[in-house]
Coordinates of C-alpha atoms in Angstrom, one line a residue:
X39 CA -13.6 -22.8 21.3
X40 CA -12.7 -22.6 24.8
X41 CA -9.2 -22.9 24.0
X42 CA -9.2 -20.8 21.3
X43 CA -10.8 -17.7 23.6
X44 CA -7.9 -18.3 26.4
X45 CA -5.4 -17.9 24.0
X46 CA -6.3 -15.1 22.9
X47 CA -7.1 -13.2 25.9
X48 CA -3.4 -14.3 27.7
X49 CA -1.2 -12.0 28.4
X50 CA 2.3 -11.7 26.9
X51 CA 4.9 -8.7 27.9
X52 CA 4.1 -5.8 25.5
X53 CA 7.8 -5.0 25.0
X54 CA 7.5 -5.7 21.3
X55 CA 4.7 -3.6 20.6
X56 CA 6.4 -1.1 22.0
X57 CA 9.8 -1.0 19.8
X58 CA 6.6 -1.7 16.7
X59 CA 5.0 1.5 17.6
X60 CA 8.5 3.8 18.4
X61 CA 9.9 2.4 14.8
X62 CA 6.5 3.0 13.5
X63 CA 6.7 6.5 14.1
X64 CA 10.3 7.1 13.0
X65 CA 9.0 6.5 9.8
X66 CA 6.2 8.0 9.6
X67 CA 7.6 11.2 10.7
X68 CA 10.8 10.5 8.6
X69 CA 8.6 9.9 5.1
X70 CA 6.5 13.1 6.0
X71 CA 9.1 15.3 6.5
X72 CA 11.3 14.0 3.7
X73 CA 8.2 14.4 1.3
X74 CA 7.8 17.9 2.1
X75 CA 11.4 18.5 1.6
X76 CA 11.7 17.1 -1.4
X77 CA 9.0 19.7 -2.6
X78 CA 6.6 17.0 -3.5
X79 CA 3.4 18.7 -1.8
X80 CA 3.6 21.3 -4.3
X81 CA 4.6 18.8 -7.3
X82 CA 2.1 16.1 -6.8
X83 CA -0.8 17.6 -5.2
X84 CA -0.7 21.4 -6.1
X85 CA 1.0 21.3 -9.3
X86 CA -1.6 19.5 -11.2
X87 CA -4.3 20.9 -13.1
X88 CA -5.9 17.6 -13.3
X89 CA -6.2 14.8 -10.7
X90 CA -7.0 11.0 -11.3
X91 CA -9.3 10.4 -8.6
X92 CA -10.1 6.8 -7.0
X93 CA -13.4 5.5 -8.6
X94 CA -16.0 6.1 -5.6
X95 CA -14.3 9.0 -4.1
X96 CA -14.7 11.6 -6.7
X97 CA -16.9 13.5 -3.6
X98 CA -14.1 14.0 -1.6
X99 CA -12.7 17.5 -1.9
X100 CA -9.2 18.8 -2.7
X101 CA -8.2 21.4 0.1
X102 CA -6.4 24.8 -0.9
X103 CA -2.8 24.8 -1.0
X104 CA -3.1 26.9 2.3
X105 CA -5.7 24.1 3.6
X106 CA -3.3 21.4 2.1
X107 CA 0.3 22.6 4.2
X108 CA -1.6 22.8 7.3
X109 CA -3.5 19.6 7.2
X110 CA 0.0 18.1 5.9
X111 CA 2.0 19.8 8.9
X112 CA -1.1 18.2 11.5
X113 CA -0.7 14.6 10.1
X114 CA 3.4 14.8 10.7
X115 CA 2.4 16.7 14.4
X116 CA 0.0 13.4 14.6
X117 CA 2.9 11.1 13.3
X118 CA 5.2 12.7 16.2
X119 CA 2.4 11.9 18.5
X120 CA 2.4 7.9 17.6
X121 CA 6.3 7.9 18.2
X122 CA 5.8 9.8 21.5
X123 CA 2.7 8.2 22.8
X124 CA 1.1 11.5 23.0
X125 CA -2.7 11.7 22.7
X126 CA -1.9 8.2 21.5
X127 CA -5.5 7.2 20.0
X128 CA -6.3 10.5 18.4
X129 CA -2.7 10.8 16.9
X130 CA -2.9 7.2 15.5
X131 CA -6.6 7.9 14.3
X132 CA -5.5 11.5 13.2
X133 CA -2.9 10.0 11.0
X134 CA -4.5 7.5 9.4
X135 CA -7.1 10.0 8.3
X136 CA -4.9 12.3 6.9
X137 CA -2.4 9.9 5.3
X138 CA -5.1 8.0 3.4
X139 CA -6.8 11.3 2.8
X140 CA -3.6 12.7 0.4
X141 CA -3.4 8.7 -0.9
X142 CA -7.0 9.5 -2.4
X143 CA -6.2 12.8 -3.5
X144 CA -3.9 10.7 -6.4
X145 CA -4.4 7.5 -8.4
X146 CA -1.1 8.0 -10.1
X147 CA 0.9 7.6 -6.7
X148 CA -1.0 4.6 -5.8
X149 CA 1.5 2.1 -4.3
X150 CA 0.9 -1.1 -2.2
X151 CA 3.0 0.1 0.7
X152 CA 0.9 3.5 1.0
X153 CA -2.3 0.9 1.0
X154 CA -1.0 -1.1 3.4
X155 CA 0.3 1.9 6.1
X156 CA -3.4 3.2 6.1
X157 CA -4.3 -0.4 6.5
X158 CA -1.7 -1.0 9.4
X159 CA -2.9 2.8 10.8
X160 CA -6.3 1.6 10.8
X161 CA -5.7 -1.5 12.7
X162 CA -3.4 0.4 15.3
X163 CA -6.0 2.5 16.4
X164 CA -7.7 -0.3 18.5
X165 CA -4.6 -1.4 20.2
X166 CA -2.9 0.8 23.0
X167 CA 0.4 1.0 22.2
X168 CA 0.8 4.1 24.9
X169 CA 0.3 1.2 27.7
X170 CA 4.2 1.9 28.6
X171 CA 6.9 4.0 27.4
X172 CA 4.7 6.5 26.3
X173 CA 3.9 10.8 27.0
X174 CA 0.4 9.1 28.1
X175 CA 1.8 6.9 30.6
X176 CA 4.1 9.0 32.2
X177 CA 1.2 11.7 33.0
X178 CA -0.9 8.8 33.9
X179 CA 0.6 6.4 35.9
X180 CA -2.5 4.5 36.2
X181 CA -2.5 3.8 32.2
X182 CA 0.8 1.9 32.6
X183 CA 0.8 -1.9 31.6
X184 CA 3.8 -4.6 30.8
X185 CA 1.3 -7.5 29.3
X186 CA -1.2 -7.0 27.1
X187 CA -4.2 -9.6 25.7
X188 CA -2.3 -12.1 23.1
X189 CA -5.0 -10.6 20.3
X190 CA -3.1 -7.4 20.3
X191 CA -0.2 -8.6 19.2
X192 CA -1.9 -11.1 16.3
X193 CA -3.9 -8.1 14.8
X194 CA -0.8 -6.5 13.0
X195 CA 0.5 -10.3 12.6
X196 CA -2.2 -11.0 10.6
X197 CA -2.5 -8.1 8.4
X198 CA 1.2 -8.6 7.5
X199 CA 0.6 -12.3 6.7
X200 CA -1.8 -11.9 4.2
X201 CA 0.1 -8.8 2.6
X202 CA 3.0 -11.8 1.9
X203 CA 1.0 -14.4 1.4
X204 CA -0.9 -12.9 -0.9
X205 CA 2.0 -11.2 -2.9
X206 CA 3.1 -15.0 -3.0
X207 CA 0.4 -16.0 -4.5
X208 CA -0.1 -13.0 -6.7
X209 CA 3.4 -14.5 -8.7
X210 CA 1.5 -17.3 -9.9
X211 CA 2.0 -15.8 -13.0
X212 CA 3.6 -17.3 -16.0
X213 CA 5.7 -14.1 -17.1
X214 CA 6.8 -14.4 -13.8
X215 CA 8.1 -18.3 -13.2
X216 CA 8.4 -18.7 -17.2
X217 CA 10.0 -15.2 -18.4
X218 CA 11.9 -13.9 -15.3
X219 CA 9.3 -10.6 -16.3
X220 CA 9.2 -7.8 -15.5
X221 CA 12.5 -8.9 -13.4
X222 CA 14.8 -8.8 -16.4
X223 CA 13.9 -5.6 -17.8
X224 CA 14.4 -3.8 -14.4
X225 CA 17.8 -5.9 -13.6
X226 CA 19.1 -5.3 -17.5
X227 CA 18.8 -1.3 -16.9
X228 CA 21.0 -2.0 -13.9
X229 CA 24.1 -3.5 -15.8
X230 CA 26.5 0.0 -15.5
X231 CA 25.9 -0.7 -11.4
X232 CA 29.3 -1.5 -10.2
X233 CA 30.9 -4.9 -9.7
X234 CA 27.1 -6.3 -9.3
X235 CA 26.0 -4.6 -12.7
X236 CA 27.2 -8.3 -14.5
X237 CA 25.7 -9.9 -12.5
X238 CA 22.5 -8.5 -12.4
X239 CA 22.5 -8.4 -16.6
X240 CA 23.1 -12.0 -16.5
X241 CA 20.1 -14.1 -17.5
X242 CA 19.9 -16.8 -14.8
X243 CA 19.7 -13.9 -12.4
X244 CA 16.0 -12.5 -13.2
X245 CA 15.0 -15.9 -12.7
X246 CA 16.8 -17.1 -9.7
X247 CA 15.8 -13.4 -8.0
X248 CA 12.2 -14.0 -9.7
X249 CA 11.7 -17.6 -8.1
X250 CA 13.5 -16.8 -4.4
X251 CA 10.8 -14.0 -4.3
X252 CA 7.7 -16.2 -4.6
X253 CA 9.4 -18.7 -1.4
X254 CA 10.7 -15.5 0.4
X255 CA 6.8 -14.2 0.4
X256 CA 5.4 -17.3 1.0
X257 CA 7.5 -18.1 4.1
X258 CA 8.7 -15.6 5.5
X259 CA 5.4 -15.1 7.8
X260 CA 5.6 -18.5 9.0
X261 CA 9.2 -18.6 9.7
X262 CA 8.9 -15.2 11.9
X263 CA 6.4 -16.6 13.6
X264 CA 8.7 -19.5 15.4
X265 CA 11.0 -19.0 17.4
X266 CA 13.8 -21.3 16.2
X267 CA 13.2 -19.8 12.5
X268 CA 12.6 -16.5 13.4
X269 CA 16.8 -15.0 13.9
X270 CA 16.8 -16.4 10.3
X271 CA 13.5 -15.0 9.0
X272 CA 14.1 -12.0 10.3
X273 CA 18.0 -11.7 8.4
X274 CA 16.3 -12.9 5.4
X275 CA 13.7 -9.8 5.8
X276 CA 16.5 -7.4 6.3
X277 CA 18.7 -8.8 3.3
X278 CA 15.5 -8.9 1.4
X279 CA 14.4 -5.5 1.9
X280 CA 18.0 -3.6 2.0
X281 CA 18.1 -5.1 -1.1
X282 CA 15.2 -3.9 -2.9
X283 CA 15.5 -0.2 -1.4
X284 CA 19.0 -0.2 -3.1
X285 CA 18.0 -2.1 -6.5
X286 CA 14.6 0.1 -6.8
X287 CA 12.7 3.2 -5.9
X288 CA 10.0 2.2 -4.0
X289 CA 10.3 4.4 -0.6
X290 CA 9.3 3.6 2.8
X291 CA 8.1 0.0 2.0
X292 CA 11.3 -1.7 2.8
X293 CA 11.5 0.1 6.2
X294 CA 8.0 -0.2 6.9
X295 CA 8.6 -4.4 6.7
X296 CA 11.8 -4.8 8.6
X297 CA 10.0 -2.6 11.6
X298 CA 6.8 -4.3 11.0
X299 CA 8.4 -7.6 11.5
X300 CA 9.8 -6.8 15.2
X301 CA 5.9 -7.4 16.5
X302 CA 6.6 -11.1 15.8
X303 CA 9.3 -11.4 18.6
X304 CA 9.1 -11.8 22.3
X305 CA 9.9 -9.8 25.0
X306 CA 12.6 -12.4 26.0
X307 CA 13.7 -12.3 22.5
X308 CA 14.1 -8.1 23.2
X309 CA 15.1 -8.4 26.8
X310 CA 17.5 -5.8 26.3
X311 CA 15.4 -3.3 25.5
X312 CA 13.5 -3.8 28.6
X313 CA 15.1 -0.6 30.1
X314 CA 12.8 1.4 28.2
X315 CA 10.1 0.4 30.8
X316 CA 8.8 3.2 33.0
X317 CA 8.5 2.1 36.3
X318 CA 5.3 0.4 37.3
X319 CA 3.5 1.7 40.0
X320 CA 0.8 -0.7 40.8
X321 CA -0.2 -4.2 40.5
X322 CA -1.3 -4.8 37.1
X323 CA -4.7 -6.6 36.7
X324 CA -6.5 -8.5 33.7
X325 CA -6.9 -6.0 30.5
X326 CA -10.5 -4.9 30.1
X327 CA -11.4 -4.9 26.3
X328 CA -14.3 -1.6 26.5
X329 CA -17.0 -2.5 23.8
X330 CA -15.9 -6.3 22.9
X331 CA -18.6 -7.3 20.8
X332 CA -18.2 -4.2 18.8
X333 CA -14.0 -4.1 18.7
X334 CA -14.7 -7.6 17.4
X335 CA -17.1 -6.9 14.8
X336 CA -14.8 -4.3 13.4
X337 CA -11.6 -6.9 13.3
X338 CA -13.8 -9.7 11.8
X339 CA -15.2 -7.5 8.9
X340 CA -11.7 -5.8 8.2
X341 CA -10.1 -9.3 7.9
X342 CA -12.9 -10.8 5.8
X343 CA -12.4 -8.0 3.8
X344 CA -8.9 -8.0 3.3
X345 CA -9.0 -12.1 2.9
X346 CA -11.8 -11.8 0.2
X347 CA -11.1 -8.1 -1.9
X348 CA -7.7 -9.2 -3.0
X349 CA -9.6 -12.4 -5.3
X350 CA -12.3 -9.6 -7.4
X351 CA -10.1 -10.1 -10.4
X352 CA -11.3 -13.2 -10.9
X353 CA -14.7 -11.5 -11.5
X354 CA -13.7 -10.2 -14.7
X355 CA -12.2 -11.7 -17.9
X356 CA -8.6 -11.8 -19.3
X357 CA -5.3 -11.0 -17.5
X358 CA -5.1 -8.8 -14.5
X359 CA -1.7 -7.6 -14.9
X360 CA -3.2 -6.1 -18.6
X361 CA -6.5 -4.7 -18.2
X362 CA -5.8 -4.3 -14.1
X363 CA -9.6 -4.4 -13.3
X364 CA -8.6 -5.5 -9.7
X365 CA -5.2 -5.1 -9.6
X366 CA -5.0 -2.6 -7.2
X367 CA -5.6 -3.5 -3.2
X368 CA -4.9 -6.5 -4.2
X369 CA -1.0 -7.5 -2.9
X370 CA 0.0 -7.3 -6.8
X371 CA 3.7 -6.1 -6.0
X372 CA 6.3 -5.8 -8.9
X373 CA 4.8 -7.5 -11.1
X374 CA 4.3 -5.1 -14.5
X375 CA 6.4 -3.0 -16.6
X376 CA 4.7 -1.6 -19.3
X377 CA 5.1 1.4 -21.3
X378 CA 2.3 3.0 -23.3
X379 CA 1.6 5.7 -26.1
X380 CA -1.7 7.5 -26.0
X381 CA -3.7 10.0 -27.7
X382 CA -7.2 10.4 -28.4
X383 CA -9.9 11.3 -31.3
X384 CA -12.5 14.0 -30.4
X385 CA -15.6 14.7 -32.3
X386 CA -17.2 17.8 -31.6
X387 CA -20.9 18.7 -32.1
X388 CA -20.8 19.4 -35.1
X389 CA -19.0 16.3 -36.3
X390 CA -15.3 17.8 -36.6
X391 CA -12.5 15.7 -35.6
X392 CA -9.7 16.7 -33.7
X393 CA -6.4 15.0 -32.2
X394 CA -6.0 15.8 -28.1
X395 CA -2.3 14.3 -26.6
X396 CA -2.4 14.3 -22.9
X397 CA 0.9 15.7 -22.6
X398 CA -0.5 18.9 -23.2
X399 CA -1.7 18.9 -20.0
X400 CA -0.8 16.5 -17.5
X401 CA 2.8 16.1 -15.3
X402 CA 4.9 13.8 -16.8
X403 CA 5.0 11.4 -14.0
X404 CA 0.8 11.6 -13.9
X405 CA 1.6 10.5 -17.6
X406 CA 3.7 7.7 -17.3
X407 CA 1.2 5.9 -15.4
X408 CA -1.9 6.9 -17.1
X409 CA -0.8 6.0 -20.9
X410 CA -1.1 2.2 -19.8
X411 CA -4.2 2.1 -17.2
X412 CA -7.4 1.6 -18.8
X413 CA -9.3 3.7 -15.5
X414 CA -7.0 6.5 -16.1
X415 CA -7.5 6.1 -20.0
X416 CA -11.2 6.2 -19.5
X417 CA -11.4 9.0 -16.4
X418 CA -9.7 11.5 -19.0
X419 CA -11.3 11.1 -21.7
X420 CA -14.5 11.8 -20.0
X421 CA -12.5 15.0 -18.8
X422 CA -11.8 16.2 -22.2
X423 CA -15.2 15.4 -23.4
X424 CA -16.6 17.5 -20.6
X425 CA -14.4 20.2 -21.5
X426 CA -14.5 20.6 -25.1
X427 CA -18.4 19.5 -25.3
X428 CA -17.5 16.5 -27.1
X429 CA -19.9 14.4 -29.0
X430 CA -17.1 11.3 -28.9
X431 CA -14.3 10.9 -27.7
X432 CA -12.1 7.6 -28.9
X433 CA -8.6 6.4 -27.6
X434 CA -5.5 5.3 -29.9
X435 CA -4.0 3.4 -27.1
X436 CA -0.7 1.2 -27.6
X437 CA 0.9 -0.9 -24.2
X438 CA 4.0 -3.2 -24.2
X439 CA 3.4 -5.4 -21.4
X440 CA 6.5 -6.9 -19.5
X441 CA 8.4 -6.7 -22.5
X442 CA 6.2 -8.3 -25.2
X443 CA 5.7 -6.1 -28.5
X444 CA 2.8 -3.1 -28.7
X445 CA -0.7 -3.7 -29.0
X446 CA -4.0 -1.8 -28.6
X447 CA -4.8 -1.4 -24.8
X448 CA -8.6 0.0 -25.5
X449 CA -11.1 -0.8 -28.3
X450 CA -10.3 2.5 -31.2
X451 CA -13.9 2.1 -31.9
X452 CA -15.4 2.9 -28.5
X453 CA -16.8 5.9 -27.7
X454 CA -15.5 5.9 -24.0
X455 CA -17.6 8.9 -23.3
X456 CA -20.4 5.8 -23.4
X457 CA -18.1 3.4 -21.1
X458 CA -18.6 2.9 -17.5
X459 CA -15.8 2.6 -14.6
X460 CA -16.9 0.7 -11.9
X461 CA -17.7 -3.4 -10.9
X462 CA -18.8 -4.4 -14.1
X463 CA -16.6 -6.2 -16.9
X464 CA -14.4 -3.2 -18.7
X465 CA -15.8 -4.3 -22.6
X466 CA -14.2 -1.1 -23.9
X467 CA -10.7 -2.9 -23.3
X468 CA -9.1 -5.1 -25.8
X469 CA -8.0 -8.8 -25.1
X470 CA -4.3 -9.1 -23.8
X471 CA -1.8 -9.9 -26.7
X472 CA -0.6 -13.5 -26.7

């Protein structure tokens, strides 16, 4: 135990922390403003006339569009202040409130890598990355630090572990060894691409691509995390992730790894970079952790969470992939492609029936998702029963799942304005098609 506290209280030269938190807040700053220009606040967040919220967070309220632009324009003024090191702990704490604030604001834009920046936000907001090339440390001279406690460097090291570890393990699927699925159906639709478009059509590929993807995840935190691996690892996460960004649309999540992964070097290893340095003033002495017991509590009960959330699926019966009753925050990246067709059965009062399609009032891209996730399925139903005074409300719900043929998602004969969201087993969803 002894050896384990003097490792983690050594110092080590912060100069990779550093680059972490300047690339960091590139891209922050870069996704914001490229959001907003792409007119997204408006589309996603305004547009709507319904929103699918996260179960547990219905409470939390949905600013004005007046409300929304200015709390938006403050989280990209707080994602300029992590780049710059201004106001470092309340820009880094600013932003991770805001960020995952608009993240709840809309199941249908859930993705992994949004999960895993508030995560990563979160975690940064304990460790002073304004120690030296910062706005903080050039007003305050006395703020300025080269080495830092070996534990701030192993928080973000382990978060990003267990994000690939656990999308390793989340492959263990038999669609994805056994049918190259949902690889082939994305790789097919690329076939017009040119020169690679062959290639990528051609069968052996979706499994090759399918298989290399499990060992990339599963290593590549271990091989970053030597030194006579890491020049490798590190080319294999920038081949790896270039490639995804240019095969599909899935935003700042490439970028966000092959930044993430410079906290895994040394300073010896980025010895060129050293010139970013302000110049040190006095003689440094040990790092003082303010509140221990407490900072430690916090890391200990964010990492057993994170090590033990991801495994609720097996809670619950049948495939996660189909009735997704803890797929979400669960490292379950790439792994579905299914397409659904939806519409419900309403009985009024006085024991009418009528036909409702979701179409009628939802964004297309809120529909895409919803058609095939039973939470969304269930959530607005409930919504039209509420506004038509429904007695009953029943789903005619049909889902291809990673290419197999259509089959009923929920049960035709449940009235869902009886069913229940939340930790117990979803009974009003059918059994996965073989």
């Amino acid at each position: 135990m002894t050896a384990i506290k003097a490792y983690l209280k050594q110092e080590r030269e912060v100069l990779p922390l550093l680059l972490f938190r300047i690339v960091l807040g590139l891209l922050f700053l870069w996704s914001g403003i490229r959001f907003w220009a792409k007119g997204w606040i408006e589309d996603f967040y305004l547009s709507p006339d319904y929103h699918f919220r996260f179960w547990g967070w219905d409470w939390l309220p949905l600013a004005s569009p007046q409300l929304c632009y200015f709390l938006y324009s403050l989280m990209l003024l707080a994602a300029l202040g992590v780049l710059l090191g201004a106001f470092y702990r309340w820009s880094m704490a600013l932003y991770f409130l805001l960020f995952t604030y608009f993240e709840l604001w809309e199941k249908c834009l859930y993705l992994n890598h949004y999960y895993f920046v508030s995560l990563l936000a979160f975690l940064l907001c304990f460790v002073p990355l304004h120690c030296n090339t910062s706005v903080d440390a050039f007003f305050r001279p006395s703020l300025r630090r080269r080495h830092l406690p070996n534990y701030y460097f192993l928080l973000p090291k382990f978060l990003i572990a267990i994000l690939y570890i656990y999308a390793a393990l989340a492959k263990l699927e038999p669609d994805w060894w056994f049918r190259a699925q949902p690889l082939s159906i994305w790789l097919s639709a690329r076939s017009s691409y040119p020169i690679l478009g062959p290639i990528l059509a051609w069968g052996p590929t979706a499994f090759l691509m399918s298989w290399a993807g499990f060992f990339y995840d599963l290593l590549v935190p271990f091989g970053l995390s030597f030194r006579k691996t890491r020049p490798w690892a590190y080319l294999f996460v920038i081949l790896f992730h270039a490639m995804t960004a240019m095969l599909f649309s899935i935003g700042l999540f490439p970028y966000v790894m092959m930044g993430a992964a410079l906290v895994f070097f040394s300073a010896e290893e980025l010895g060129r970079f050293r010139f970013i340095y302000l110049p040190q003033e006095h003689l440094e002495r040990p790092y003082r952790l303010y509140w221990p017991k407490l900072q430690t509590a916090i890391w200990v009960i964010f990492f057993s969470w994170q090590l033990l959330f991801p495994w609720r699926f097996l809670l619950y019966e049948g495939p996660v992939c189909w009735q997704e009753q803890g797929f979400r925050f669960s490292w379950r990246v790439m792994l579905v492609e299914k397409v659904g067709q939806l519409h419900y059965r309403l009985i009024d009062q006085n024991g009418r029936q009528k036909l409702l399609y979701p179409e009628d009032d939802l964004q297309p891209w809120q529909l895409q998702q919803m058609r095939f996730q039973p939470d969304m399925i269930l959530a607005y139903a409930k919504e039209l029963g509420r506004r038509h005074g429904a007695r009953a409300i029943y789903a005619e719900s049909w889902v291809s799942w990673n290419g197999r043929p259509s089959a009923r998602l929920i049960d035709p004969n449940y009235n869902l304005l009886e069913a229940e969201n939340g930790w117990k087993n979803w009974d009003w969803v059918l059994p996965a098609p073989e």
